[in-house]
Structures are given as structure tokens and as C-alpha cells.
Short mmCIF file of C-alpha atoms in Angstrom, two decimals:
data_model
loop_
_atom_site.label_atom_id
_atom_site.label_comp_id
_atom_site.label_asym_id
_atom_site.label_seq_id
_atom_site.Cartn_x
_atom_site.Cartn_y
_atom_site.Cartn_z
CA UNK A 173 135.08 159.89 133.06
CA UNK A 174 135.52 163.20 135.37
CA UNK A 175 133.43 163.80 138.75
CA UNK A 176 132.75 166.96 140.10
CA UNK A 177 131.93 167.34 143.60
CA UNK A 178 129.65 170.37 143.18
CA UNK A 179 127.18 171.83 145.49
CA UNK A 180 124.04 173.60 145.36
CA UNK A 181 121.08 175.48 147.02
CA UNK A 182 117.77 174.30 147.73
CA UNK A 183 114.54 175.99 147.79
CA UNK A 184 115.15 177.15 151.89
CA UNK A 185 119.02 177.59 150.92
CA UNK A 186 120.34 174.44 152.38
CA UNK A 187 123.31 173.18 150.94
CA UNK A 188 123.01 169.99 148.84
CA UNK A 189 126.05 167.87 148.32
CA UNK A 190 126.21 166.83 144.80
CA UNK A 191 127.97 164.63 142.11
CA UNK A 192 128.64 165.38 138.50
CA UNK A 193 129.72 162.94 136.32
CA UNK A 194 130.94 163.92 133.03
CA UNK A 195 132.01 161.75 129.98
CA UNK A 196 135.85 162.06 128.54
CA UNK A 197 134.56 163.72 125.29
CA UNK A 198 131.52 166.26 124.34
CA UNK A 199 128.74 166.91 126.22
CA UNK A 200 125.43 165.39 124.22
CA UNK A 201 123.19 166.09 127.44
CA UNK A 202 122.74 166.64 130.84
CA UNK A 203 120.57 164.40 133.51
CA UNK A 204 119.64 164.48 136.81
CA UNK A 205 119.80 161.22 138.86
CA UNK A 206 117.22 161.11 141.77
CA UNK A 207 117.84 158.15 144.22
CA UNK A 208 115.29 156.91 146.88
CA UNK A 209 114.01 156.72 150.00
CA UNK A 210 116.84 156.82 152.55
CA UNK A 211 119.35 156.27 149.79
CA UNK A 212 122.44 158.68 148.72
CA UNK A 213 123.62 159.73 145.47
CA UNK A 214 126.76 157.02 146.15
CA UNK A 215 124.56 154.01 145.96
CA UNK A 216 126.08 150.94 144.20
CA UNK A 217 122.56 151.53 141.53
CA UNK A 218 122.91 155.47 141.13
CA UNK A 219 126.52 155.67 140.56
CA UNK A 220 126.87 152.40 138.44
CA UNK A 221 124.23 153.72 135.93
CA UNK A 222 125.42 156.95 135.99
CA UNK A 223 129.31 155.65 135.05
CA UNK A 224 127.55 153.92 132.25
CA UNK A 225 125.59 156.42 130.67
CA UNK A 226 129.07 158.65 130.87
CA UNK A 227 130.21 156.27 128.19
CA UNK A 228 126.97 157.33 126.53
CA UNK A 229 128.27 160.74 125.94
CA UNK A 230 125.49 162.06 128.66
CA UNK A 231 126.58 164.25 132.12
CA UNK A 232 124.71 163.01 134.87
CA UNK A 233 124.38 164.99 137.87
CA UNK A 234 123.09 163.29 141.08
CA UNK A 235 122.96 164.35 144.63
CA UNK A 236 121.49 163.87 148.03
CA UNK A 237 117.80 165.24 149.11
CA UNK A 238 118.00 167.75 152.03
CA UNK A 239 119.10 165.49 155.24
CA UNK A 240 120.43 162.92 153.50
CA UNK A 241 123.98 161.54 152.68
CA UNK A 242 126.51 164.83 152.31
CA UNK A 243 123.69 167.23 152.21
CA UNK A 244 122.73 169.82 155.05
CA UNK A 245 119.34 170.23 156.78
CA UNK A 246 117.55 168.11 158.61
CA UNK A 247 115.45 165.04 157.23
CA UNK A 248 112.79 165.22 159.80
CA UNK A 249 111.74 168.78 158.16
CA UNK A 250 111.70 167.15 154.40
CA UNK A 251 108.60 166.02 153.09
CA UNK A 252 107.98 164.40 149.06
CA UNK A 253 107.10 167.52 148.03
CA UNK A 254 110.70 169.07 149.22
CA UNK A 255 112.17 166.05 147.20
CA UNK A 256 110.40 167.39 144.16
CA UNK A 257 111.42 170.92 144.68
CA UNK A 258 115.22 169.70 145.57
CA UNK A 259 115.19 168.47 141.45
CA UNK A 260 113.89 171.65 140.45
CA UNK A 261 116.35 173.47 142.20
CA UNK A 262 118.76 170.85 141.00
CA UNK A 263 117.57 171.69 137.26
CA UNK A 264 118.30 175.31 138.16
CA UNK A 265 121.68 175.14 139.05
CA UNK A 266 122.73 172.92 135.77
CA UNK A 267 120.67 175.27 133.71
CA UNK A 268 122.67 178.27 135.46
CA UNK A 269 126.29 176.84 135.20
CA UNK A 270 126.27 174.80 132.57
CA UNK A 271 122.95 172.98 130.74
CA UNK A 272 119.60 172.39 131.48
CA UNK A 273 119.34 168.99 132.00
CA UNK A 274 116.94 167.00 129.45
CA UNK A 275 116.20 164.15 130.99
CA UNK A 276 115.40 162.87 134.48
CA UNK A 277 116.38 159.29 135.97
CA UNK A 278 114.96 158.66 139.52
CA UNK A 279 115.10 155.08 141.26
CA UNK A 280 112.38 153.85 143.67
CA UNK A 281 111.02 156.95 145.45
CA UNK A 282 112.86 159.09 143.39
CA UNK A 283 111.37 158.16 140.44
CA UNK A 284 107.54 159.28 141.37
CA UNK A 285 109.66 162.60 142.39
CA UNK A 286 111.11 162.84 139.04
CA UNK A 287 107.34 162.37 137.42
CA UNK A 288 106.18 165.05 139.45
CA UNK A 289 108.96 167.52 139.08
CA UNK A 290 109.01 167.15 135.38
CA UNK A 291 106.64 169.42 134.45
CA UNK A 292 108.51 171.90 136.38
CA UNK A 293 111.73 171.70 133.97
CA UNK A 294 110.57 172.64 130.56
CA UNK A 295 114.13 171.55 129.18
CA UNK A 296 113.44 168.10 130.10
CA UNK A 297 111.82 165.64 127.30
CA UNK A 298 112.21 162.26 128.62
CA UNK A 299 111.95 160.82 132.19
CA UNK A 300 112.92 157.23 133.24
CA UNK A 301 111.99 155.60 136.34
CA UNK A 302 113.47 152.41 137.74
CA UNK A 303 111.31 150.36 140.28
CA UNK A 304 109.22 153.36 141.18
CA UNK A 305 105.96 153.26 142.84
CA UNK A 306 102.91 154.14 141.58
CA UNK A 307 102.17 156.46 144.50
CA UNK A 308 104.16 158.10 147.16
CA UNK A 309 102.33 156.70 150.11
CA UNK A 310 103.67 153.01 149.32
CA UNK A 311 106.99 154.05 151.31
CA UNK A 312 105.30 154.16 154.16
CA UNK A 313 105.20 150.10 154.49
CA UNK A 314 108.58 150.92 155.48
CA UNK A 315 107.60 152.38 158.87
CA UNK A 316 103.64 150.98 158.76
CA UNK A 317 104.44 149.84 162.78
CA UNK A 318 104.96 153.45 163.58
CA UNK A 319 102.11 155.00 161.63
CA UNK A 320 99.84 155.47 164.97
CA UNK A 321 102.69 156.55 167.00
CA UNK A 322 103.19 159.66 164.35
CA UNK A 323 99.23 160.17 163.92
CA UNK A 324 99.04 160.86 167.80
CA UNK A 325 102.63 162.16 168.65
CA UNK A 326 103.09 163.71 165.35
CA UNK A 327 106.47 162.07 164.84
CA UNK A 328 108.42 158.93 164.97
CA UNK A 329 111.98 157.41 164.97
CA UNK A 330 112.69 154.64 162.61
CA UNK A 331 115.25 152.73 161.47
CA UNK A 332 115.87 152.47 157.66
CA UNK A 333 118.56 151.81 155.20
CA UNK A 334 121.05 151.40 158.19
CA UNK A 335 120.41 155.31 159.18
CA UNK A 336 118.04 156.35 161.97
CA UNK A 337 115.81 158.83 160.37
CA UNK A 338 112.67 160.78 162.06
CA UNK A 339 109.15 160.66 160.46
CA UNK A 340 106.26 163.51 160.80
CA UNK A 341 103.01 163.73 160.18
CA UNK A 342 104.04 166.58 158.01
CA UNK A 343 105.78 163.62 155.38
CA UNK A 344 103.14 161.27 155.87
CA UNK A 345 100.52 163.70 155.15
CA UNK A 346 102.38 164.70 152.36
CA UNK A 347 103.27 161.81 150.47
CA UNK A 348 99.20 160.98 150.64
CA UNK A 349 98.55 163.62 148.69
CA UNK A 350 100.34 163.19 145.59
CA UNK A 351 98.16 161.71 142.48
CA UNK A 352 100.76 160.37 140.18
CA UNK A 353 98.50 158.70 138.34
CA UNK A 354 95.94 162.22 137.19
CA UNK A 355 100.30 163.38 136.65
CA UNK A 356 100.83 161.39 134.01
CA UNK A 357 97.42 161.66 132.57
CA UNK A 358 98.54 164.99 130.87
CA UNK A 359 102.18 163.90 130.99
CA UNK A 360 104.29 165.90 128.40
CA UNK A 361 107.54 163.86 128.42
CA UNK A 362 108.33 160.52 126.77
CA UNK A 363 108.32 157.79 129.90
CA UNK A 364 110.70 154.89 130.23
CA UNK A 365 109.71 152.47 132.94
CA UNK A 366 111.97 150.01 134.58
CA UNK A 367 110.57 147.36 137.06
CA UNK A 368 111.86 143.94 137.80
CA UNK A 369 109.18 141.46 137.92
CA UNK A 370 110.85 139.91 141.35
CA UNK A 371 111.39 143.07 142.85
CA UNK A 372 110.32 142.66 146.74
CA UNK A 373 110.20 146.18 148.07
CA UNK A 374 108.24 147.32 145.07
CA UNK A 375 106.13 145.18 143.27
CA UNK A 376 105.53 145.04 139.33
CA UNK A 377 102.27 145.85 139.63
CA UNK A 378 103.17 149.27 140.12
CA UNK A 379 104.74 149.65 137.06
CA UNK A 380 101.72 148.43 135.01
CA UNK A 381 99.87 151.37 136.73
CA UNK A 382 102.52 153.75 135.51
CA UNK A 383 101.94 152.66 132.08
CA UNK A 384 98.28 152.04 132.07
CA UNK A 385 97.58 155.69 133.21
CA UNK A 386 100.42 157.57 130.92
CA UNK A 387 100.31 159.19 127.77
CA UNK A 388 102.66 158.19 124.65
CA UNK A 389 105.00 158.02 124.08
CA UNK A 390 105.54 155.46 126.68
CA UNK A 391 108.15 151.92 127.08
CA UNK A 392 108.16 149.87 129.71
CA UNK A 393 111.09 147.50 130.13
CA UNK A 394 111.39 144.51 132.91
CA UNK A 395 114.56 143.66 134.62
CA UNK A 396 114.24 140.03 134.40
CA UNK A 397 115.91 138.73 137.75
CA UNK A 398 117.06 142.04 138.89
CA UNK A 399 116.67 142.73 142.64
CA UNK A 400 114.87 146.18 143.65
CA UNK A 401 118.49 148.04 144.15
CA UNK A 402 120.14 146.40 141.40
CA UNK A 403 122.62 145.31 143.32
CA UNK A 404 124.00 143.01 140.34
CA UNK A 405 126.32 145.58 138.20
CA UNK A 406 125.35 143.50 135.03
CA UNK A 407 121.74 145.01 135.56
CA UNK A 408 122.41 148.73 136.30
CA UNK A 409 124.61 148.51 132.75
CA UNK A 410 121.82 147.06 131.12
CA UNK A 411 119.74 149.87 132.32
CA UNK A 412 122.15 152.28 131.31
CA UNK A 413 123.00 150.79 127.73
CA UNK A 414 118.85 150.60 126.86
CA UNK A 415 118.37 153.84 128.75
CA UNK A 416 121.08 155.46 125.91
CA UNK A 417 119.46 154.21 123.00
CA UNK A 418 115.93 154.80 123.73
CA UNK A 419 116.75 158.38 125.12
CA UNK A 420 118.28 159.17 121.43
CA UNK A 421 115.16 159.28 119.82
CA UNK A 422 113.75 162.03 121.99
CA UNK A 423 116.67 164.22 123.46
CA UNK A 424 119.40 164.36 120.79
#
């Protein structure tokens, strides 16, 4: 496997820091790798999977939302919806420079931002999701104690993922908005869902809400004793091995 340590421009021409991971032979396809909430595209979950699926014959390009990890701009000015447009943009600059990507993987947040931005990519055909929740707003347990500090002040600090990180109205507001279940209710792409019935920051129910409210073709496959950020390596290759073979049917 070869990494590139690429970079790119968003929507407001911030530069993204960026990751792409190619296999030793040919190219079958590209993917983009969105991680979540706080996260970078160096987390144990996002590169692990994306190693694997190298062996797969698939490039995987991953990289940090606006504010995050190596990536310029400021979080505090990033909302969901500037996570969705980051993938488009990300789309973009594969599409320019070498392929348009044809399928998405995003992981907690990332994956509702991968459901929404799909429609975006045409290119794309199949999107796969790993512990993500059914709506947007659900990351906001993570700062829930701050919630009426924001309303009234219009912004909070919080603590998160071992980074300090400021929260506006602007993201909550945001991330209310989002319907991901009316999304996937005229949903074009085949939909893998990944969940792990244990999974503490994001519960399975989520997942059957996913399903329940998406179009075929649909699969839905549960991590049996994974933990929410797969921190076991055995479970982010199992992702990537079933995440290979059911992606053949619909993207090669």
C-alpha cells in the first residue's frame, strides 16, 4: 500500500489535509472515508479499514472536516451541513485528479454526512455507514450540559475527544434540521449499515431506523461485540473484508 498526503479546497477555500491510500496494484475504485464527530482521518477505525480495503484493490481517500485534525479553518464556524459540503468538495477533487469516487464510507457522524451528501455525487452507487445515527441532532448528548449556555450566549466551550472544541447555535441549529430519514426515503444508492448491538455512544436502535426508512437495495450487518470506535483491529478488518464483497455487486 502507498499514502498520499494530498490536500484540497473546501467550499470557502480552506485547506483540508487529506490521506490517500492506494493499493500496490490497479485501481478498481475510489472511496471517500468520512470520520466523526471530533475524530481525524488518523483514527485507529478510519485508517485500519481503509488499509484493509487497499488489499481490496479500492483507493480510499479520507481527510479531516474544516477545523479538525491537519485541516485549516476554524471548527467553531463548521456546522453538519459544512461536513456534507466538505465530501462534495472532497468528491470534486478525486473526480478532478484522478476518479470520481463510487462509494462513500462514513463512521458515526460521518456516516449521516455521507447519506446526505450522496445525492450530491452522481458517481457514487453505494454508501456504507458504520455506527451512524439516525439523525444529526443525537451528537448533541455529547455537550447536552451546555445546550442552554449556547441557546442564550450563542456559543459554548466543550471538551470532546481529548480536544477543546467551541459549539454555536449556528451547529446546533443546524444539525436539527437535517431529516435523514425523508433522505433515504428516495435514496438512490445501495446502503450498507454497520451497528454493533453493544455500541454505547450510539445505540442499535438507530440503525433499525436507517433500514426501516430506506429503499433497496439495503443490508444491514451487526458487529457482534464491537465497541462504537472499533477499537479491536479484528473488527475494522471484518468491516473491511464484508464491506469488499458486498460493494462488488454494485460498483465493479
Amino acid at each position: 500500500m502507498t499514502t498520499l498526503k494530498l490536500t484540497f479546497l473546501n467550499a470557502k477555500g480552506i485547506e483540508l489535509s487529506a490521506r490517500l491510500d492506494l493499493p500496490e496494484g490497479d485501481v478498481k475504485a475510489y472511496a471517500i472515508f468520512a470520520h466523526g464527530f471530533a475524530g481525524s482521518k488518523e483514527s485507529l477505525a478510519t485508517t485500519r479499514i481503509s488499509r484493509a480495503l487497499t488489499k481490496e484493490s479500492i483507493a480510499v481517500f479520507r481527510f479531516d472536516f474544516t477545523g479538525l485534525g491537519a485541516s485549516q479553518g476554524d471548527f467553531s464556524e463548521t456546522t453538519f451541513s459544512t461536513n456534507v459540503s466538505d465530501i462534495v468538495f472532497a468528491a470534486e477533487f478525486l473526480r478532478q485528479n484522478y476518479a470520481a469516487p463510487k462509494l462513500l464510507i462514513g463512521h458515526s457522524l460521518g456516516g449521516a454526512a455521507v447519506i446526505a451528501a450522496a445525492a450530491s455525487i452522481p458517481e457514487v452507487r453505494a454508501v456504507a455507514t458504520i455506527g451512524a445515527p439516525s439523525h444529526p441532532a443525537h451528537v448533541s448528548h455529547q455537550f447536552c450540559d451546555k445546550l442552554g449556555i449556547i441557546e442564550v450566549a450563542g456559543k459554548s466551550d466543550i471538551h470532546v475527544a481529548g480536544q477543546d472544541l467551541t459549539i454555536t447555535k449556528d451547529f446546533v441549529e443546524d444539525i436539527e434540521k437535517y431529516d435523514l430519514e425523508n433522505i433515504l426515503k428516495n435514496f438512490q444508492k445501495a446502503l450498507l449499515i454497520f451497528h454493533s448491538p453493544i455500541d454505547m455512544t450510539v445505540s442499535i436502535d438507530h440503525a433499525g431506523i436507517l433500514y426501516k426508512a430506506a429503499r433497496h437495495p439495503k443490508s444491514f450487518i451487526a458487529l457482534d461485540r464491537a465497541d462504537h470506535m472499533l477499537t479491536n483491529p479484528e473488527d475494522a478488518e471484518y468491516v473491511a473484508t464484508v464491506l469488499a464483497a458486498w460493494m462488488k455487486r454494485y460498483i465493479f
